[in-house]
Coordinates of C-alpha atoms in Angstrom, one line a residue:
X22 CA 104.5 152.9 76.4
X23 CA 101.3 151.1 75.8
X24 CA 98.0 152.7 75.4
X25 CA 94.9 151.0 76.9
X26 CA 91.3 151.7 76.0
X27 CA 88.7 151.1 79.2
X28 CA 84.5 151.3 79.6
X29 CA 83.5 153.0 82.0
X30 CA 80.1 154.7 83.4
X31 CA 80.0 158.2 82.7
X32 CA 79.4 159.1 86.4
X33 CA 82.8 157.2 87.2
X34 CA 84.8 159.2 84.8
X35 CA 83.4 162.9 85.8
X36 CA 84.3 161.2 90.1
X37 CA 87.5 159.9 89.1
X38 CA 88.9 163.1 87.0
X39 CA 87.7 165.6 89.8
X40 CA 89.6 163.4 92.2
X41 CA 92.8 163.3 90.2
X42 CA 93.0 166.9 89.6
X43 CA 92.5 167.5 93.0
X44 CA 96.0 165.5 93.6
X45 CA 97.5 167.2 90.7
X46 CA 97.5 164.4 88.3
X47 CA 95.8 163.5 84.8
X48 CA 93.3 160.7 85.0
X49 CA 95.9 158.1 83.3
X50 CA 98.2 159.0 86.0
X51 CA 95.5 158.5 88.2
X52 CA 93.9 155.2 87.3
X53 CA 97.7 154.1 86.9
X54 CA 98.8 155.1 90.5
X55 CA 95.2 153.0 92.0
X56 CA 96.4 150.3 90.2
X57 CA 99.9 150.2 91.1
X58 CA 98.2 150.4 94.6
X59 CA 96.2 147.8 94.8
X60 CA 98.4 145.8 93.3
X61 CA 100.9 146.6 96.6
X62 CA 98.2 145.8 98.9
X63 CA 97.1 142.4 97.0
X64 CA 100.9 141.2 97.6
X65 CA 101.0 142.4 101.0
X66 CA 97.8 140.3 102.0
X67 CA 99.5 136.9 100.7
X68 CA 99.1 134.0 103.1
X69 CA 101.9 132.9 104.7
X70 CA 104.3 130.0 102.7
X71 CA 105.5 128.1 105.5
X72 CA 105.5 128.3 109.0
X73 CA 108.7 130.3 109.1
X74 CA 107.3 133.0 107.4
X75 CA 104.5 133.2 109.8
X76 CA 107.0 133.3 112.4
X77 CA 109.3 136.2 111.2
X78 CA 105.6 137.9 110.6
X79 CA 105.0 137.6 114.8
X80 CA 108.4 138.4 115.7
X81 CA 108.5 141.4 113.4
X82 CA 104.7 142.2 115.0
X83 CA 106.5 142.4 118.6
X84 CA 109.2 144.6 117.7
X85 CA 106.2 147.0 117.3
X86 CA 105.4 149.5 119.8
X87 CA 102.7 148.4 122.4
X88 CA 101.8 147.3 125.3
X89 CA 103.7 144.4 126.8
X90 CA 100.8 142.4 127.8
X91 CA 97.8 142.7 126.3
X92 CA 94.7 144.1 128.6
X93 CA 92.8 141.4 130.4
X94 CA 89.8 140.6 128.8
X95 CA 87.5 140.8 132.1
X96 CA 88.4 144.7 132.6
X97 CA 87.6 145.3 128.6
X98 CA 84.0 143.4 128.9
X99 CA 83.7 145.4 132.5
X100 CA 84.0 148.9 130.8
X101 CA 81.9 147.6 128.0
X102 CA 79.0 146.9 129.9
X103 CA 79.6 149.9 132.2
X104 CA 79.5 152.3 128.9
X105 CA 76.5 150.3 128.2
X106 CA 74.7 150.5 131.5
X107 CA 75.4 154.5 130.9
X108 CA 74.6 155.1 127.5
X109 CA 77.7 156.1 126.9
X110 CA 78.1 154.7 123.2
X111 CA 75.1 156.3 122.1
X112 CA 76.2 159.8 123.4

């Protein structure tokens, strides 16, 4: 296994060991599991290669759950300014 030295601000260290003790780990188990996890969601936010893959990406989106038509737009802006016109938002 390789060994890798890193610079870091004090303050960084003392958040990120509190954090990974808290979650049962050491702080090289730690920084390794963040990385491995970014690195997921870096490949997950690709662009699409062709415009096959952005189809399978819409089909698979609706075999989610959800409505089957989406809202119409006039009711969302009418309940918008309602909430507005009663303060609603800023209860």
């Amino acid at each position: 296994m390789t060994q890798v030295q890193i610079e870091m601000p004090d303050s960084d260290r003392e958040l990120f060991v509190r954090q990974a003790r808290r979650e049962g780990m050491t702080l090289s188990a730690w920084l390794h599991a963040a990385g491995r996890a970014r690195l997921e969601t870096q490949q997950r936010a690709r662009p699409f290669a062709s415009a096959e893959d952005a189809m399978a990406f819409f089909r698979a989106c609706d075999d989610l759950d959800g409505p089957e038509m989406e809202p119409d737009w006039s009711e969302h802006l009418r309940i918008i300014n309602a909430s507005r016109a009663n303060n609603v938002a800023g209860k």
